[in-house]
Short mmCIF file of C-alpha atoms and ligand atoms in Angstrom, two decimals:
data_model
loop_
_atom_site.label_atom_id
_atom_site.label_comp_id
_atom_site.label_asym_id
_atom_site.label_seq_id
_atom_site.Cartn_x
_atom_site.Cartn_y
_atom_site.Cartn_z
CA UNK A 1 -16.31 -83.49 98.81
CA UNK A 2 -16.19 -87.25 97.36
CA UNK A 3 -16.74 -89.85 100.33
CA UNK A 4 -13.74 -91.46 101.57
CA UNK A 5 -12.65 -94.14 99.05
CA UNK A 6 -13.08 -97.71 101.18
CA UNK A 7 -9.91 -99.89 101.60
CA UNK A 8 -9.90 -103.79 100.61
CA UNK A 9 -8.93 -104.48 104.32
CA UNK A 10 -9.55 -102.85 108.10
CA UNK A 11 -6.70 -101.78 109.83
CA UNK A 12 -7.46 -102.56 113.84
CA UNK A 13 -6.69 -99.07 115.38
CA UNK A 14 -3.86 -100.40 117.91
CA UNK A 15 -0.84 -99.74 118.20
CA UNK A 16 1.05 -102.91 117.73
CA UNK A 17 -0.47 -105.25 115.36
CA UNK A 18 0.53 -107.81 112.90
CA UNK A 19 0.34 -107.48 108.64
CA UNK A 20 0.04 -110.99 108.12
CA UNK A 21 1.03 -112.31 104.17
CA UNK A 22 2.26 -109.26 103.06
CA UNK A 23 4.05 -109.62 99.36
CA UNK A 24 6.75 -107.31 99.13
CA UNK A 25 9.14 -107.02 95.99
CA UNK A 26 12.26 -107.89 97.54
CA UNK A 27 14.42 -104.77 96.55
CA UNK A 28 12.60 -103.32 98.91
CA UNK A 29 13.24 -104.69 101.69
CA UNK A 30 16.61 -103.97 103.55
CA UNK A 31 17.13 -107.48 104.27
CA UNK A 32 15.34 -110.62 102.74
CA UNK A 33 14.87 -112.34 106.35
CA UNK A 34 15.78 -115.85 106.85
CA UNK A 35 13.78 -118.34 105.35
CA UNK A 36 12.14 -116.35 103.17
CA UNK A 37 11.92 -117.68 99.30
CA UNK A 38 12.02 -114.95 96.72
CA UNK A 39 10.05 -115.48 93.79
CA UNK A 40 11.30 -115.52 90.41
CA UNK A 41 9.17 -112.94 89.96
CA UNK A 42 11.29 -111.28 92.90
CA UNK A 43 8.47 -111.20 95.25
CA UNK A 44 8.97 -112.16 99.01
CA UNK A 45 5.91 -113.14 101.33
CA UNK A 46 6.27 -111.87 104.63
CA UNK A 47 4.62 -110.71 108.08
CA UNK A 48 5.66 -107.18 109.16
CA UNK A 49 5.64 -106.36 112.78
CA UNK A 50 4.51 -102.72 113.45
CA UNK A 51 4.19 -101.32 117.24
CA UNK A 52 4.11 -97.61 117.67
CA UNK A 53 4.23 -95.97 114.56
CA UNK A 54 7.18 -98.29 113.30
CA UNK A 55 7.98 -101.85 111.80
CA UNK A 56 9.58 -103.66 114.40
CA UNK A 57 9.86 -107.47 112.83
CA UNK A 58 9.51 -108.38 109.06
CA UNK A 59 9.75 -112.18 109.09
CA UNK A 60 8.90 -115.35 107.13
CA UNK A 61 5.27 -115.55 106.31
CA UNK A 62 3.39 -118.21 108.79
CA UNK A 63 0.22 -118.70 110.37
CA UNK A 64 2.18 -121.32 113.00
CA UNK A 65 5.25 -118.87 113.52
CA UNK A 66 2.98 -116.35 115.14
CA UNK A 67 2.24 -118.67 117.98
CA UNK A 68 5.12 -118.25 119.71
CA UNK A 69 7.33 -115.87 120.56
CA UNK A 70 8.45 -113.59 117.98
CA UNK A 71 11.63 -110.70 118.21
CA UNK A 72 11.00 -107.23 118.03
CA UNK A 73 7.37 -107.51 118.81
CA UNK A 74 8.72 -108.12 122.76
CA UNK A 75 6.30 -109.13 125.95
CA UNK A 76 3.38 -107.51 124.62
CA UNK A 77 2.09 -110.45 123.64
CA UNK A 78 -1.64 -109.21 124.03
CA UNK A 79 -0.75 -107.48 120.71
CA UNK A 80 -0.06 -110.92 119.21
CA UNK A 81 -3.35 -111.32 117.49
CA UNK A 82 -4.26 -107.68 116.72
CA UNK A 83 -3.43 -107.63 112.65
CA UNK A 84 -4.83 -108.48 109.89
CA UNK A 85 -4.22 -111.10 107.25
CA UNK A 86 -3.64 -108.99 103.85
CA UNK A 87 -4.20 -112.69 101.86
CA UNK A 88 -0.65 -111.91 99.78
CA UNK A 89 -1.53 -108.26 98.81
CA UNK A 90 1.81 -106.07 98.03
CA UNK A 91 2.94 -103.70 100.40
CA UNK A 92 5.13 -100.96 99.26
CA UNK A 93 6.93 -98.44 101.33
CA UNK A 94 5.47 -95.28 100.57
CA UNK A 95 6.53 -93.48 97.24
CA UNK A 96 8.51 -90.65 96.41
CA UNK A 97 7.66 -88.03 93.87
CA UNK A 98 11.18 -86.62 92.61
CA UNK A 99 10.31 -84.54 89.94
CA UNK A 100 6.79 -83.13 89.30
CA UNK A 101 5.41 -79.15 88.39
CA UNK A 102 2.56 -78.56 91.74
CA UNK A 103 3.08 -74.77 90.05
CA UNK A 104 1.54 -75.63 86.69
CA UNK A 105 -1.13 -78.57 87.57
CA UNK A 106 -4.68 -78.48 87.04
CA UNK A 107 -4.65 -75.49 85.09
CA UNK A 108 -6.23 -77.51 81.79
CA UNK A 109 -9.82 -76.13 81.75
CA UNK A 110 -8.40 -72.76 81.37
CA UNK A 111 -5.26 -73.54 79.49
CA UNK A 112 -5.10 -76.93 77.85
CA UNK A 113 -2.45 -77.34 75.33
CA UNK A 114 -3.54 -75.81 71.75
CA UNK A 115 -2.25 -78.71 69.63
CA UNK A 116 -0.42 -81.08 72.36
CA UNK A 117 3.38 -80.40 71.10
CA UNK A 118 6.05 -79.03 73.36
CA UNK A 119 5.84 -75.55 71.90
CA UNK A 120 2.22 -75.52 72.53
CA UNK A 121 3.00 -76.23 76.16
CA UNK A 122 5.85 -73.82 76.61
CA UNK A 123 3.50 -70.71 74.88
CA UNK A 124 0.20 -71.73 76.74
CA UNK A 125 2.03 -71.78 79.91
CA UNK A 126 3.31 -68.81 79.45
CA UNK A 127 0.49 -67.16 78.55
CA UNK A 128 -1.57 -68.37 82.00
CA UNK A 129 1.39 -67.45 84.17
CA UNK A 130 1.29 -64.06 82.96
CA UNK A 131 -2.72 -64.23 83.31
CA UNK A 132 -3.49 -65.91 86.55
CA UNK A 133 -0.35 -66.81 88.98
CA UNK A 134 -1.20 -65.19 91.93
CA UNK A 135 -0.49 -66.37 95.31
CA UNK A 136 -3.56 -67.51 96.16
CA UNK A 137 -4.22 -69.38 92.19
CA UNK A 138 -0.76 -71.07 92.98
CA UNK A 139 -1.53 -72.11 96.38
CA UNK A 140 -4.78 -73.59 95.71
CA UNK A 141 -3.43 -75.42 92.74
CA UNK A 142 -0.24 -76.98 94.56
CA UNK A 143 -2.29 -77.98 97.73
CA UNK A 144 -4.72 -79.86 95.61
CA UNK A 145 -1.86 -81.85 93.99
CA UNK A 146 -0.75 -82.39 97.73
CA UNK A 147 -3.81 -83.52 98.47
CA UNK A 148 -4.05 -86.51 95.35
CA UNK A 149 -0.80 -87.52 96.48
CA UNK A 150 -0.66 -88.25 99.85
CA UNK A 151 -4.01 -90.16 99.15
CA UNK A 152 -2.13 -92.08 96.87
CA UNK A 153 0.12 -92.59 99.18
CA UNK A 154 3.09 -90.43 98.60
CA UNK A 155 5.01 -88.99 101.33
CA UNK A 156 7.58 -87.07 99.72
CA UNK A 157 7.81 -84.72 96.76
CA UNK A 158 10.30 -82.86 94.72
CA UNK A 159 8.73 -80.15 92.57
CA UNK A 160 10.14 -77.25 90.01
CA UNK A 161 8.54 -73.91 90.03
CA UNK A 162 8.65 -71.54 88.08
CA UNK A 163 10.99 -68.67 89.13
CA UNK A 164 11.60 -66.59 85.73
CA UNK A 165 10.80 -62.38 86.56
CA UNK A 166 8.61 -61.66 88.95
CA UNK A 167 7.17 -64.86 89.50
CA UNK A 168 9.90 -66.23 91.86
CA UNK A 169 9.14 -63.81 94.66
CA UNK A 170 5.30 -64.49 94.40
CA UNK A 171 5.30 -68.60 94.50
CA UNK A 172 8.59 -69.18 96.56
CA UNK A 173 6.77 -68.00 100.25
CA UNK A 174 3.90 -69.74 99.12
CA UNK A 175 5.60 -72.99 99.17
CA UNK A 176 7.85 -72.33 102.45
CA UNK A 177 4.02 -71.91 103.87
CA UNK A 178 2.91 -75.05 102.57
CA UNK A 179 6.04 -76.77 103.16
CA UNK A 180 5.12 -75.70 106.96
CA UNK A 181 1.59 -76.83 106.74
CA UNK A 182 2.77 -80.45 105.14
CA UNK A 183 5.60 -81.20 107.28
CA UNK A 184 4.65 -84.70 108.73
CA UNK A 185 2.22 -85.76 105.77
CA UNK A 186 4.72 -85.29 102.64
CA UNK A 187 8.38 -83.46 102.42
CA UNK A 188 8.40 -81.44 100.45
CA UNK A 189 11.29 -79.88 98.68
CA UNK A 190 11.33 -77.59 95.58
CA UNK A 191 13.88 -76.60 92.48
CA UNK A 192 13.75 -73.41 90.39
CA UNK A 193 12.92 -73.52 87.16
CA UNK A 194 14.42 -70.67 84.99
CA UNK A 195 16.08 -70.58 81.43
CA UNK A 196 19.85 -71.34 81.60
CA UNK A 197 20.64 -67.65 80.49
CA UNK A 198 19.41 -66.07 84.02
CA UNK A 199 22.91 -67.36 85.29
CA UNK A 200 24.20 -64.90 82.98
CA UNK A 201 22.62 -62.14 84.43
CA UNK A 202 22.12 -60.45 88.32
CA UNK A 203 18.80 -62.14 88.16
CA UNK A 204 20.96 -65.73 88.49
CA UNK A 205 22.51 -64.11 91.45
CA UNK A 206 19.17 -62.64 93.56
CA UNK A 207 17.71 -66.27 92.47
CA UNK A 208 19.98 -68.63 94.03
CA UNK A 209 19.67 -66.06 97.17
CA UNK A 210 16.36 -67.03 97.26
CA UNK A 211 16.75 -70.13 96.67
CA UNK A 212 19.08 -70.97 99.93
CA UNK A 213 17.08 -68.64 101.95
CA UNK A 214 14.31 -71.00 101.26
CA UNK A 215 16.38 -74.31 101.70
CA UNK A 216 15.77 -75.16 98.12
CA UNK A 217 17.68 -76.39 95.32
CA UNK A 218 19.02 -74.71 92.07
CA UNK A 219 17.86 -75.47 88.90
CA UNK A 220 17.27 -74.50 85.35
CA UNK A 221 16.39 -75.81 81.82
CA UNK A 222 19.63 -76.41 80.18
CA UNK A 223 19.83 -76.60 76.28
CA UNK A 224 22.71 -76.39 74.10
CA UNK A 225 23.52 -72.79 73.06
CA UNK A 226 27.03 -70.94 72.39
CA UNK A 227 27.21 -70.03 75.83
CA UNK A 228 25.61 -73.06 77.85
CA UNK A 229 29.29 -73.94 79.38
CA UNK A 230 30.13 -70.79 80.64
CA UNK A 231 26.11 -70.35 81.85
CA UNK A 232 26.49 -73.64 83.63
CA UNK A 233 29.94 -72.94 85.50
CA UNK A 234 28.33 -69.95 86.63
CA UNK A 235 25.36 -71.66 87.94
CA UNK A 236 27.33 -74.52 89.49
CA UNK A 237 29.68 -71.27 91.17
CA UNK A 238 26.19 -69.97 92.36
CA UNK A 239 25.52 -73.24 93.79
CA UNK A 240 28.74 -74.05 95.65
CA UNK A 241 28.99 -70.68 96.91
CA UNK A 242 25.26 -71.03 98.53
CA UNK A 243 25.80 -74.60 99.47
CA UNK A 244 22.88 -75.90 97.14
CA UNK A 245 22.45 -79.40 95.05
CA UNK A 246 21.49 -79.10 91.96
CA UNK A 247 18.32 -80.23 89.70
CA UNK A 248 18.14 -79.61 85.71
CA UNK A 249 15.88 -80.10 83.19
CA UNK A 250 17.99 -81.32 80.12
CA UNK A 251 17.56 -82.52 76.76
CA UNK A 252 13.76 -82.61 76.64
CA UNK A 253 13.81 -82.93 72.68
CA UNK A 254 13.38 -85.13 70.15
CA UNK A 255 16.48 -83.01 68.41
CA UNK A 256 19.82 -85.52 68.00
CA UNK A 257 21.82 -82.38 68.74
CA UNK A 258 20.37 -81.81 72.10
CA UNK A 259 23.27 -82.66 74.12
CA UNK A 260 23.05 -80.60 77.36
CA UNK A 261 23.81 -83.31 79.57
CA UNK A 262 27.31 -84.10 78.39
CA UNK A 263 27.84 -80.60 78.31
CA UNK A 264 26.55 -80.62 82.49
CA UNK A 265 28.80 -83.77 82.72
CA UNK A 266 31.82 -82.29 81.82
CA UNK A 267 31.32 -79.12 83.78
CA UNK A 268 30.40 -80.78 87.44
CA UNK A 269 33.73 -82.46 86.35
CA UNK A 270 35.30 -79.57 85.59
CA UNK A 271 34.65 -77.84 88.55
CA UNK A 272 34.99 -80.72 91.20
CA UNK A 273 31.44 -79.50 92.26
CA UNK A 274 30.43 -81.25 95.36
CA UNK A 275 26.89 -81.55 95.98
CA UNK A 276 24.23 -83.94 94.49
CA UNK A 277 23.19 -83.43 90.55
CA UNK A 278 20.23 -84.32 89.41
CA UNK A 279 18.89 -84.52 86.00
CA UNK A 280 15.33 -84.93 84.39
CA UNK A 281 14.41 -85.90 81.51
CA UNK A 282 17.21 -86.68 78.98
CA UNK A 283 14.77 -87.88 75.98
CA UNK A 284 17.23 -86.88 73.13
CA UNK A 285 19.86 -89.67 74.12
CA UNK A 286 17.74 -92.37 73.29
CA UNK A 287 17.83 -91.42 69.61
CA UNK A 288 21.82 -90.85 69.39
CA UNK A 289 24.17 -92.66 67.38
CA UNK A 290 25.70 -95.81 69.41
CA UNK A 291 29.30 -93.36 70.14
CA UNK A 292 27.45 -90.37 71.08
CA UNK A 293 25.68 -92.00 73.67
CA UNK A 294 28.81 -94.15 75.17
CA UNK A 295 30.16 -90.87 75.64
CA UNK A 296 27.79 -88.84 77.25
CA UNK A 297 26.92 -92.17 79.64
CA UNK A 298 30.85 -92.38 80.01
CA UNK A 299 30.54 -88.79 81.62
CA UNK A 300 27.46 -88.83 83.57
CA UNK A 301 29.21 -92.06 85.14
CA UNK A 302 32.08 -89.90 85.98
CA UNK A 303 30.20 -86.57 87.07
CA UNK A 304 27.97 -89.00 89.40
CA UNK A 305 24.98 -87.60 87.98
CA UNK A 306 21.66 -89.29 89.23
CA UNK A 307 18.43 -89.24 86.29
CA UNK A 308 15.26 -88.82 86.16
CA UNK A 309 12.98 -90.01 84.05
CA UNK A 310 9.49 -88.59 83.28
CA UNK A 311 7.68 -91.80 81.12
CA UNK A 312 4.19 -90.16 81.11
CA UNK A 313 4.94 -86.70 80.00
CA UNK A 314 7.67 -87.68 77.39
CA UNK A 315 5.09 -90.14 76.19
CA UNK A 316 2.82 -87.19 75.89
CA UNK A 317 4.86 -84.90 74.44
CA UNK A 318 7.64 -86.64 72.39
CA UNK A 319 7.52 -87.01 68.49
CA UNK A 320 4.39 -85.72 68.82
CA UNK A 321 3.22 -83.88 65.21
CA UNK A 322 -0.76 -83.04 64.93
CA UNK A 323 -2.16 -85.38 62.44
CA UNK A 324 1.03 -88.29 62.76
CA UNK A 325 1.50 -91.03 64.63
CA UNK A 326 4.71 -91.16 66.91
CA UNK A 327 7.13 -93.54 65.82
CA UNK A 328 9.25 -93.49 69.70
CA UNK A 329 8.37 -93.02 73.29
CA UNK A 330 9.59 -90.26 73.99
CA UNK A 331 12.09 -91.98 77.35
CA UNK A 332 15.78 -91.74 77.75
CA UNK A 333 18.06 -94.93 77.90
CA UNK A 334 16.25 -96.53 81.14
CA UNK A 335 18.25 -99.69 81.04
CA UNK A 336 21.39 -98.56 79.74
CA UNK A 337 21.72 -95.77 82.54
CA UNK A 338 20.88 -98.58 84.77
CA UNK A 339 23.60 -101.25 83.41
CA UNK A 340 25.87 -98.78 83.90
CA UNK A 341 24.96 -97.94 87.63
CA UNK A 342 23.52 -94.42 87.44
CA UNK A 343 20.84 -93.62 90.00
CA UNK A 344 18.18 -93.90 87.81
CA UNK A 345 14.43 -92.88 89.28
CA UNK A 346 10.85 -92.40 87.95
CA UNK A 347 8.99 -89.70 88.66
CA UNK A 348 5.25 -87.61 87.38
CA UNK A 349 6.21 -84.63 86.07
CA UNK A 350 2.78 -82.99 84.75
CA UNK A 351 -0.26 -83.15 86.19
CA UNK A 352 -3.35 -82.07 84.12
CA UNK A 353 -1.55 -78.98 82.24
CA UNK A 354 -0.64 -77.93 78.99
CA UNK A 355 2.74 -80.09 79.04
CA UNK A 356 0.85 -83.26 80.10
CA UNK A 357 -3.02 -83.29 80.07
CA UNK A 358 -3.78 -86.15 82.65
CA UNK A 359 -2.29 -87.38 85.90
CA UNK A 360 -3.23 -87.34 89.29
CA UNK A 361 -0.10 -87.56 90.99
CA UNK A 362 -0.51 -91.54 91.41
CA UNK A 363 3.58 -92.90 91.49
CA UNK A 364 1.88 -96.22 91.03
CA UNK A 365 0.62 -95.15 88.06
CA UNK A 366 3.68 -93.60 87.19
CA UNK A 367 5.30 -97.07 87.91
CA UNK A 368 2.53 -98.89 85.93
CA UNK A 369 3.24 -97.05 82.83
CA UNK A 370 7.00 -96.43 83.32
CA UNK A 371 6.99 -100.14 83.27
CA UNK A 372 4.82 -100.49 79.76
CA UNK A 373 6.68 -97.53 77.99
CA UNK A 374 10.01 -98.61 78.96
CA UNK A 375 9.60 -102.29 79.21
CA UNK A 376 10.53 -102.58 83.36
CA UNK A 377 9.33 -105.58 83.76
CA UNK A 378 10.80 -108.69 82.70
CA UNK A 379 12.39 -109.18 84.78
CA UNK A 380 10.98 -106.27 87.26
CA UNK A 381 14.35 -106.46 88.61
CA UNK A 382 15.48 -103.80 90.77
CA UNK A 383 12.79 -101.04 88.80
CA UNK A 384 10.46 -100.96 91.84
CA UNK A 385 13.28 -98.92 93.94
CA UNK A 386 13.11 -96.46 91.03
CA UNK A 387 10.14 -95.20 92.54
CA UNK A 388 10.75 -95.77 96.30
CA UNK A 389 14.76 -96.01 97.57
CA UNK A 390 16.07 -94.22 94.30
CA UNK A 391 14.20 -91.42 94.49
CA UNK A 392 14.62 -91.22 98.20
CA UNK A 393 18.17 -91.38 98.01
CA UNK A 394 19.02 -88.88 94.97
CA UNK A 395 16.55 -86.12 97.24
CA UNK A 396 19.06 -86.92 100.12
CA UNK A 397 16.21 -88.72 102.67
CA UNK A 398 18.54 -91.05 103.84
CA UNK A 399 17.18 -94.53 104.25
CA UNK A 400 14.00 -93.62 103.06
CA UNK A 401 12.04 -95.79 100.54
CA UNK A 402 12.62 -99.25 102.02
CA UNK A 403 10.83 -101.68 104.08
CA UNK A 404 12.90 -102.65 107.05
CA UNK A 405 12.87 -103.06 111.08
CA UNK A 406 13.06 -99.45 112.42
CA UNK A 407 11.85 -97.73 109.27
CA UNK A 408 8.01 -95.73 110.04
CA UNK A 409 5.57 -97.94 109.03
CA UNK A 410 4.79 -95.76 106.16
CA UNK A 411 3.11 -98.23 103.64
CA UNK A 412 0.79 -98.44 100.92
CA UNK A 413 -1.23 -101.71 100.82
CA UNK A 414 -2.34 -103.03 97.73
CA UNK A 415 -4.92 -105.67 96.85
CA UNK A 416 -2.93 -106.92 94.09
CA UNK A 417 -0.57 -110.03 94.83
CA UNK A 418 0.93 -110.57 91.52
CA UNK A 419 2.35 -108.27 88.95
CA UNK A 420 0.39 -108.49 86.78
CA UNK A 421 -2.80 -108.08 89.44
CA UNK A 422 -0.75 -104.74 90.81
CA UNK A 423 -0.68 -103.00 87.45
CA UNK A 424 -3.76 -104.38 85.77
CA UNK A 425 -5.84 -102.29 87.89
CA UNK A 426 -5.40 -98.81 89.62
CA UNK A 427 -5.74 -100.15 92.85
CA UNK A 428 -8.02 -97.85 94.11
CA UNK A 429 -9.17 -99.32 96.88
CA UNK A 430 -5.88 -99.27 98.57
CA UNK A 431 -4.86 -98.70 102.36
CA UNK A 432 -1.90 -96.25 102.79
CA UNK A 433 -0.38 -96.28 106.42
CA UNK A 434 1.23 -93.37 107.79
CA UNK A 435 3.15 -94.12 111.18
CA UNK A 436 1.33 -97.38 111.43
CA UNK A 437 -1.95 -95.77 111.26
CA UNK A 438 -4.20 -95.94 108.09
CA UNK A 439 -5.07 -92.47 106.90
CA UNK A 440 -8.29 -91.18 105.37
CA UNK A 441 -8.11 -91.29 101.68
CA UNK A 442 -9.84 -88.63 100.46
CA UNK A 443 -9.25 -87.21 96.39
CA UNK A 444 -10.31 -83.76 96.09
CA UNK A 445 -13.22 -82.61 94.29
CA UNK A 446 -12.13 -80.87 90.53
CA UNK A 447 -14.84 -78.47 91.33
CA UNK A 448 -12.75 -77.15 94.11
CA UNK A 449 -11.16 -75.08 91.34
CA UNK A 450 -14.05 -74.34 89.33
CA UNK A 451 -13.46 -70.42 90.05
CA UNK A 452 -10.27 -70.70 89.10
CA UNK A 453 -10.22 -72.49 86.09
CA UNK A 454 -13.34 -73.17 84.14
CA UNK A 455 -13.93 -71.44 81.10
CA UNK A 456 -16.02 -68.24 82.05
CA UNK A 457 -18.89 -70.02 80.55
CA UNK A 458 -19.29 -72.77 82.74
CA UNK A 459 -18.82 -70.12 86.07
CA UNK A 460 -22.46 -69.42 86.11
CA UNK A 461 -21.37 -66.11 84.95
CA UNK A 462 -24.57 -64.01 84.27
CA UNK A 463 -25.82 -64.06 80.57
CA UNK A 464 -25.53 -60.73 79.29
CA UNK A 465 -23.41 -59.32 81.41
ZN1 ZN B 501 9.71 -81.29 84.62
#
């Protein structure tokens, strides 16, 4: 077990205490208090208040201000000078992980991908499914990804699993249990993840059982085939019937034709459905003709379609052909979703698997590069909610995501003051607060897994056996 990673800066163990020059982006907070300046960098220096596992008081930065009486903190005044001055570091709310595969990570050592395309994923993962998903492999696996994140500083999490034959009913109870054994540190909530054509069969029907018995959502990967409208009524049917949102993977492709999402678009439309859509991904419509793509945005606008977007493993994946260099990214139309006011969020997706072979379930990393591969940052705008409020708000955690009086003083603390000082570095000596109180950051060990995942060689496996 590696030591517990030191923060820049001691949090006093009280329960009411001051953060003292605290730079927040300002769409984060839920109100830019009076007599605050917002940089044009959109950056708002500020003292939070935090008293019992809450923020009580977020007001104008001030050595002199703290003198004297301040609201929210109340007649405790003894608390006054408990705090800590954080010298302009940022302080985020905690993040929220909308889209990401717990199922498939850390599975490289045994199954990295063969030749790092998409098809290499899809057959190597399919292959080590087959091989090795047991209960206990997929339990191990997922809790270790738990683990990186809410060191990170993540405190909610929306992953796919993989639910195609036989696998559903052996890595569904296995995340109700560690649902159970998470509640409090990160929420977790989970899709399934099954071709489009299960909706034409009983399977569909026995799946989205499953999935409402287990409070989760419905999904699928959709992709354009002779039958994808009549597969996705049927699904969306499923889904009213059971009460369920819904969560797709669409358009994953670096294929002009892949136009699954207008084809989702026009049947949430056509059926009135009424619960939230999500959809990940959506790489195809950034290499559309100018018409094609005014249409489809024309109908997610009207369908009220929230999407995701998965930088690091499109990046990865995209326009990738062994021995070529990629000539795009890989990322769907960040800004123009944006401009047009879809819900548009940032999530990990794969974490050290065949579809994406690094990660460690970092959201400021994902933010960091989300912001280099789809050019987030000038201005930074209203991007940093695209891993904090947006996320929180398309997963249904109302309020979630935001720095504000009354919100849990859930934070991550960051040494960086700047922009560019926040993503330059990985900020690994940050200080993540959970209910005002600053948890133990401790990464697990990759050798954790050794047993499960090392080549056979490396297992200490007996020579000549
Ligand atoms: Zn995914």
């Amino acid at each position: 077990m590696m030591d517990v990673i030191a923060g820049f800066v001691a949090i006093p163990d009280e329960t009411a205490f001051w953060l003292r020059n605290a730079t927040v982006p300002a769409p984060l907070l839920t109100a830019v208090p009076s007599g605050v300046r917002v940089s044009a960098e959109g950056l708002a220096v500020v003292d939070l208040a935090v008293r019992d596992g809450r923020i009580v008081d977020v007001a104008a930065a001030g050595g002199s201000a703290l003198d004297g009486p301040r609201a929210g903190v109340g007649a405790d005044r003894a608390s006054r000078d408990a705090g800590v001055d954080l010298r302009r570091g940022q302080v985020w709310p905690c993040l929220i992980d909308a889209h990401t595969h717990l199922d498939k990570g850390h599975t490289w050592e045994r199954a990295p991908n063969p030749d790092g395309t998409f098809d290499g994923a899809i057959r190597t993962v399919m292959a080590d499914r087959a091989a090795h998903w047991s209960a206990e492999d997929v339990r191990r696996r997922m809790d270790f990804g738990l683990r990186c994140s809410f060191a990170h500083g993540t405190r909610a999490i929306r992953t796919h699993l993989d639910s195609a034959g036989p696998q559903a009913a052996i890595t569904w109870p296995v995340f109700e249990e560690l649902r159970k054994a998470w509640a409090g540190r990160i929420g977790l909530q989970a899709v399934s993840l099954v071709p489009l054509q299960v909706f034409g069969a009983r399977e569909g029907e026995a799946l989205a059982e499953r999935v409402a018995a287990a409070g989760g959502i419905l999904g699928a990967v959709g992709y354009v085939s002779p039958e994808i409208d009549a597969l996705l009524d049927r699904m969306l049917a499923l889904a009213e019937a059971h009460g369920l949102d819904v969560d797709l993977h669409c358009d994953e492709s670096g294929d002009v034709g892949a136009r699954a999402l207008s084809h989702l678009a026009r049947a949430v439309r056509r059926r009135g459905f009424a619960g939230r859509v999500v959809c990940g991904h959506c790489c195809s419509l950034a290499i559309q003709s100018p018409d094609v793509v005014a249409e489809t945005l024309d109908l997610v606008v009207e369908a009220g379609i929230s999407v995701i977007s998965l930088p690091m493993c499109n990046l990865y994946l995209q326009d990738r052909v062994p021995g070529r260099t990629p000539r795009w990214r890989g990322v769907t139309l960040l800004h123009e979703l944006a401009a047009r006011r879809v819900r548009v969020a940032v999530a990990s997706d794969n974490c050290r698997d065949a579809f994406h072979g690094y990660g460690d379930h970092d959201m400021l990393e994902v933010f960091r590069e989300a912001a280099r591969i789809g050019h987030l940052d000038r201005p930074f705008g209203d991007w940093p909610r695209a891993v904090t409020a947006t996320p929180a708000d398309l997963m249904g955690l109302t309020g979630a995501g935001r720095i504000g009086p009354g919100m849990p003083a859930d934070l991550v603390l960051f040494e960086g003051r700047s922009w560019s000082e926040l993503l330059s570095r990985p900020q690994a000596n940050r200080v993540v607060l959970r209910n005002g109180r600053a948890i133990e950051r401790r990464l697990p060990d990759y050798r954790e897994l050794d047993d499960l995942v090392s080549p056979l060689e490396s297992r200490g496996a007996p020579h000549g056996a």
